[in-house]
CSV table of C-alpha atoms in Angstrom, one decimal:
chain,number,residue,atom,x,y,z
A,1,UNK,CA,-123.8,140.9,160.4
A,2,UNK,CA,-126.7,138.9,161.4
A,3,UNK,CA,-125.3,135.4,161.2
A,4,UNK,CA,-122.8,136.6,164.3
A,5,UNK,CA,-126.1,137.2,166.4
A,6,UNK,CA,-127.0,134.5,168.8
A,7,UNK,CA,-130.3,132.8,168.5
A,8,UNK,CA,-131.7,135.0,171.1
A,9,UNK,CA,-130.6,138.5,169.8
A,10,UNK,CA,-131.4,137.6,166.0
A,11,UNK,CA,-135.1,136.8,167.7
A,12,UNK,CA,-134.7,140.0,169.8
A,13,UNK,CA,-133.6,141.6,166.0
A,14,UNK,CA,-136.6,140.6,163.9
A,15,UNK,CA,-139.2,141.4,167.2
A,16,UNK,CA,-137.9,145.6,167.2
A,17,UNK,CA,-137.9,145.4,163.2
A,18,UNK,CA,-141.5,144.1,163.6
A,19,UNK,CA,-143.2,146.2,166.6
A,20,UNK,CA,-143.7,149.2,165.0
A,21,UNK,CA,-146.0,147.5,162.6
A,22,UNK,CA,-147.6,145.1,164.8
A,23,UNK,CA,-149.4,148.4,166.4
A,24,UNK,CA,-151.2,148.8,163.0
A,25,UNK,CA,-150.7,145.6,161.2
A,26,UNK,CA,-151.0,143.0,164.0
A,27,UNK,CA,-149.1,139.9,164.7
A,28,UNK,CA,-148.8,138.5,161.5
A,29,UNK,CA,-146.4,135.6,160.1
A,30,UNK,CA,-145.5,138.3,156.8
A,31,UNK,CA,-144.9,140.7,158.9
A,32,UNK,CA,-142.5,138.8,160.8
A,33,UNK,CA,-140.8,137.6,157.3
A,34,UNK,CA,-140.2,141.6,156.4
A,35,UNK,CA,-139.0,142.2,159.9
A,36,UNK,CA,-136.5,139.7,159.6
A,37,UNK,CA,-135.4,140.6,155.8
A,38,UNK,CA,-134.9,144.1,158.2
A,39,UNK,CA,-132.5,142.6,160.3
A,40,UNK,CA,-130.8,140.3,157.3
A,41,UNK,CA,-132.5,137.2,157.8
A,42,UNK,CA,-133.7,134.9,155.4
A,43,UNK,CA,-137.4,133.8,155.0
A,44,UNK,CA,-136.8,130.2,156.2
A,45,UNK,CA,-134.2,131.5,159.3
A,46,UNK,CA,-137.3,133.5,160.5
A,47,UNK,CA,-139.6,130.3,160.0
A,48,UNK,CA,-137.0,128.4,162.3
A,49,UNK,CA,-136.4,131.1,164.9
A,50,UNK,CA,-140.3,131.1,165.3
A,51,UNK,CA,-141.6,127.4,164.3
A,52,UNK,CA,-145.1,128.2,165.6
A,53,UNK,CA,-145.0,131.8,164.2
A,54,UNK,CA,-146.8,134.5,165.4
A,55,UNK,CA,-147.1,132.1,168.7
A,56,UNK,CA,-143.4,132.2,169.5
A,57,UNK,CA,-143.2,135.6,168.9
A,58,UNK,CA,-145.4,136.6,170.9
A,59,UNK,CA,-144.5,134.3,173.6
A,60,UNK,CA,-140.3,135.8,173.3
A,61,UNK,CA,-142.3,139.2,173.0
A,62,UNK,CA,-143.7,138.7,176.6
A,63,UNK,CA,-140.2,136.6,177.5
A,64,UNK,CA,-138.2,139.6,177.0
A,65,UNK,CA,-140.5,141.9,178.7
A,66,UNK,CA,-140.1,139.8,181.6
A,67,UNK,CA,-136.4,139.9,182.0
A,68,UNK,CA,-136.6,143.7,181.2
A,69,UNK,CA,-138.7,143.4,184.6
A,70,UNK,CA,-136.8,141.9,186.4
A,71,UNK,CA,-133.5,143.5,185.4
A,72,UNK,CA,-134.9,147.0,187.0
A,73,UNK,CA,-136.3,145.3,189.7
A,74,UNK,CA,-133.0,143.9,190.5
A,75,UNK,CA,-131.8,147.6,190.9
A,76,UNK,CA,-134.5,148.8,193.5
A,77,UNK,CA,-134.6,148.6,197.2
A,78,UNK,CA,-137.7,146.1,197.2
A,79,UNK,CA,-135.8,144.6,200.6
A,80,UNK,CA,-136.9,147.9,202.3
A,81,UNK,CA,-140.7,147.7,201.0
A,82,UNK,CA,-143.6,145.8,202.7
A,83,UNK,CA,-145.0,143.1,200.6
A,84,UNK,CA,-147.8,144.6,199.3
A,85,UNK,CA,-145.6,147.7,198.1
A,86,UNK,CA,-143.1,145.2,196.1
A,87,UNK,CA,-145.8,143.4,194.0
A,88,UNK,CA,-147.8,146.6,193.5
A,89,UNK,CA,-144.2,148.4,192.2
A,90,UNK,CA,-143.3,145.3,190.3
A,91,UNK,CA,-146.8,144.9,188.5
A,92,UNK,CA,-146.1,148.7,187.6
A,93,UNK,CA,-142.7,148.3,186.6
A,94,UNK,CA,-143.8,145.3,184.1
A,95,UNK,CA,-146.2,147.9,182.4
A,96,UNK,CA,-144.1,150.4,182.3
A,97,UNK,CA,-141.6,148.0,180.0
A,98,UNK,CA,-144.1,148.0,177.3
A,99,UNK,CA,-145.3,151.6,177.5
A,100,UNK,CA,-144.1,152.1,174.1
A,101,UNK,CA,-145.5,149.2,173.0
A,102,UNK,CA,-149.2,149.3,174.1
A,103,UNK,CA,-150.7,148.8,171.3
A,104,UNK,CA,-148.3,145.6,170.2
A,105,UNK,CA,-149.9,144.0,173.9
A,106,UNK,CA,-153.2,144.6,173.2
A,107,UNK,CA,-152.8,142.9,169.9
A,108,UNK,CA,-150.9,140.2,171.4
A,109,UNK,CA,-153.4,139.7,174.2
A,110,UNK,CA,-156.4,139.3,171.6
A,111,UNK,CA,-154.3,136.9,169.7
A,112,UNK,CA,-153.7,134.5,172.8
A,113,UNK,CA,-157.4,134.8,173.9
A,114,UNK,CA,-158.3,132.4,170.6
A,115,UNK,CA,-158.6,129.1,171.3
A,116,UNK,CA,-155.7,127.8,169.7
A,117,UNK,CA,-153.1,129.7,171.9
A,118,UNK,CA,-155.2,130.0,175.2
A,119,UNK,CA,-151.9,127.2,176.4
A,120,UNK,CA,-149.3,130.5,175.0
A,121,UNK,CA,-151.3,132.7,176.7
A,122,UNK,CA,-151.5,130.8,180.1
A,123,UNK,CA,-148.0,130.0,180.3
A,124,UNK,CA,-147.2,133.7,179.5
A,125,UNK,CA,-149.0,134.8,182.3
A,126,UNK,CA,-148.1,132.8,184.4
A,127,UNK,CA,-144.3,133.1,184.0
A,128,UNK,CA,-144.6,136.8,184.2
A,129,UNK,CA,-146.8,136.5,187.7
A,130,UNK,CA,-144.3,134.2,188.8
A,131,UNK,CA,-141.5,136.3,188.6
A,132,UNK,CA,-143.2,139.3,190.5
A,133,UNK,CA,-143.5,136.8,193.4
A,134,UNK,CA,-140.2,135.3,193.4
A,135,UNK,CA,-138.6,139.3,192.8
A,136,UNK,CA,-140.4,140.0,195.9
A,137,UNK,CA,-139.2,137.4,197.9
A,138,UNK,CA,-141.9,134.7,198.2
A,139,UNK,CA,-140.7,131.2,199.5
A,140,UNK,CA,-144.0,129.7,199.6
A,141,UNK,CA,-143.8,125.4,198.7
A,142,UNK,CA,-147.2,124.8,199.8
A,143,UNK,CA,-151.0,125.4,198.8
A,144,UNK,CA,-150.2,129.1,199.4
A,145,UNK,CA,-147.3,128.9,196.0
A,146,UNK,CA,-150.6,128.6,193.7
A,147,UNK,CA,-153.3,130.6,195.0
A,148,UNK,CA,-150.9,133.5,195.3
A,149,UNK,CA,-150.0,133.1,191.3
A,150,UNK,CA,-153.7,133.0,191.2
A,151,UNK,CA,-154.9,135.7,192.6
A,152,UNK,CA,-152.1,137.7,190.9
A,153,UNK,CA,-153.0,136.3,187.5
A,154,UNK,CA,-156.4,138.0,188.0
A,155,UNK,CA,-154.8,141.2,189.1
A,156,UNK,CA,-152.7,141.6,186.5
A,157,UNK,CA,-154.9,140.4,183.6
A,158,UNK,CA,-158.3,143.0,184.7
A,159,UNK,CA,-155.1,146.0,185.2
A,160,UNK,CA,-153.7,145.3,181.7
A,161,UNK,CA,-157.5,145.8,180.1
A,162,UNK,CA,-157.7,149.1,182.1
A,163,UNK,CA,-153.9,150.1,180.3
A,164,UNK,CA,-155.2,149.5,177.6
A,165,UNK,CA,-157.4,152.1,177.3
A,166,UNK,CA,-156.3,154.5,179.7
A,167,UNK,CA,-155.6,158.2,178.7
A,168,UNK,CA,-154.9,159.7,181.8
A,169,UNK,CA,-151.4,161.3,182.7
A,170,UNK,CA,-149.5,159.4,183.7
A,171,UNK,CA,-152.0,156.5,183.7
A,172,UNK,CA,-153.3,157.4,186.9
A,173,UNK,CA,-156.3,155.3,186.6
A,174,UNK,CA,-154.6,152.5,186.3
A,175,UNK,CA,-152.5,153.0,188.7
A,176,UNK,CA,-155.2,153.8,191.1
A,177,UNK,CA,-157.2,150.5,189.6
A,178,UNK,CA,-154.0,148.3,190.8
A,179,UNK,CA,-154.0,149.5,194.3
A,180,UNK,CA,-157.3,148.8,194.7
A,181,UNK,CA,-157.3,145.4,193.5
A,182,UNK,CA,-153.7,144.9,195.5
A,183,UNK,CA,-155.5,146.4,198.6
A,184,UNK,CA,-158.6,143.4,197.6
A,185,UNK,CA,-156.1,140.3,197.5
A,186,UNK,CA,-154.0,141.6,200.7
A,187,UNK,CA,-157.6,141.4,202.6
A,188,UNK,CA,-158.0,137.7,201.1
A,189,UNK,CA,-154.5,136.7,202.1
A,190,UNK,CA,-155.6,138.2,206.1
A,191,UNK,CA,-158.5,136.1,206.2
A,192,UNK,CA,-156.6,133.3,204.9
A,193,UNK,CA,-154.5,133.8,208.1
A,194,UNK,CA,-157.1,134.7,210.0
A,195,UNK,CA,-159.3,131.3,208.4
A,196,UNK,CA,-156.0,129.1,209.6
A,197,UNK,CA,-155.4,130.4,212.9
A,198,UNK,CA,-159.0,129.9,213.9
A,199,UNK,CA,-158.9,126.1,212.2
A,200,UNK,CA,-155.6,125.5,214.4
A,201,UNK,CA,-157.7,125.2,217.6
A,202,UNK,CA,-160.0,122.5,216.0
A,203,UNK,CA,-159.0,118.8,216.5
A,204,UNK,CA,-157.7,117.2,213.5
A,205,UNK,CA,-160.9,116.3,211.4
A,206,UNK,CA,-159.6,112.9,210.2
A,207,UNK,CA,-158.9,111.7,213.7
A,208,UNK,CA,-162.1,113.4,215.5
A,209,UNK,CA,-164.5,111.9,212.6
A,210,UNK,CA,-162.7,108.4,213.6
A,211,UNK,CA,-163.1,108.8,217.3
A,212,UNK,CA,-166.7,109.4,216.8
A,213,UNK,CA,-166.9,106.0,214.4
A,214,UNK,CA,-164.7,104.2,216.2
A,215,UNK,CA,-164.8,105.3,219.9
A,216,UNK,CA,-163.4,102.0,221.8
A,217,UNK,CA,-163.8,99.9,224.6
A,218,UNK,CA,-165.8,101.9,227.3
C-alpha cells in the first residue's frame, strides 16, 4: 500500500503515525523509524524521506500546517475584512491547525531554538509569516515587503509562547494577547506613514547636502 503513496503523502504518513508520541517522546529520529514501520515503510525509506531527520520533519511538520492555513483561508471572505482583521484571523487560523497538536509545536519549537537548526527554524517562520501576508493581499516590493514579515515574525513567535501554556476556554488569552500585539504593529505601520508623509516635504537629502558643498557660481 505504501509504495503507491507519493513522496509527499508517505512523509504526511510517517508525520500522523509519529505525533501522538512526539507529545511525550519528542522529535526523535527512532520515533520517526517506528512511525514509518506504522505506515509500512522501511527503516532506510524513512532515512531518505527525512535526510536530516528530525530537521525535515519538523520542517514538512510546519510545511503542512501551512498549507492547512492557507487552504481555510482560501474559503473565508478575507476580501471583506480590513487589513488588520485578515492577519489577526489568519494568525488565529494557523493556531488553530495545530490545536490538537500543541504539545508536538512546543517540542518542535525547542528543538529549532538549538543552534544547529536556528537556519530550520528561521525559514519555518518565515514561510509561515509570509503566507499570512500574501493570503491577505500584500503587494509590497519595497523596504515595506521585510519589515512587515518582521514585525509579524515577532508577533507570531511571543503569541505561540502564550499558546503554549494557555488554559483558558477557548484560549482567550491568547487570543486577547494577539490583538494587542496586532493593535501595537498597526500603530508602527501609522507612523511609518505618518514618518514618510512628513519626510516628503523635505528636499532630497543627497542633492540639498550637495548644494550646500557645492553651491556654484554666485
Amino acid at each position: 500500500m505504501a509504495a503507491k503513496l507519493t513522496e509527499e503523502q508517505k512523509k504526511d504518513a510517517v508525520l500522523d503515525a509519529a505525533l501522538p508520541d512526539v507529545a511525550f517522546d519528542g522529535w526523535t529520529l527512532q520515533g520517526l523509524i517506528r512511525a514509518g514501520e506504522e505506515a509500512g515503510l522501511e527503516q532506510g525509506e524513512v532515512r531518505l524521506l527525512f535526510p536530516d531527520g528530525v530537521r525535515d520533519a519538523i520542517a514538512h511538520f510546519f510545511a503542512r500546517g501551512d498549507k492547512a492555513m492557507l487552504e481555510r483561508l482560501a474559503k473565508d471572505d478575507l476580501a471583506s475584512m480590513k487589513i488588520r482583521e485578515r492577519i489577526t484571523h489568519a494568525v488565529r487560523v494557523r493556531l488553530e491547525v495545530d490545536a490538537d497538536n500543541r504539545e508536538a509545536v512546543r517540542r518542535a519549537a525547542a528543538v529549532l531554538s538549538l543552534s544547529p537548526t536556528h537556519f530550520t527554524g528561521a525559514q519555518a517562520l518565515y514561510r509561515t509569516v509570509d503566507a499570512i501576508w500574501l493570503a491577505a493581499g500584500d503587494t509590497a516590493t519595497d523596504f515595506n515587503f521585510y519589515t512587515k514579515r518582521a514585525l509579524l515574525s515577532g508577533v507570531f513567535v511571543s503569541t505561540l509562547f502564550v499558546w503554549f501554556g494557555d488554559t483558558s476556554e477557548d484560549f482567550a488569552e491568547t487570543y486577547a494577547f494577539l490583538d494587542r500585539r496586532i493593535a501595537d504593529v498597526m500603530q508602527i505601520e501609522k507612523g511609518k506613514a505618518k514618518l514618510a508623509k512628513a519626510l516628503s516635504k523635505f528636499p532630497d537629502p543627497v542633492s540639498f547636502l550637495g548644494r550646500l558643498r557645492y553651491p556654484g557660481p554666485r
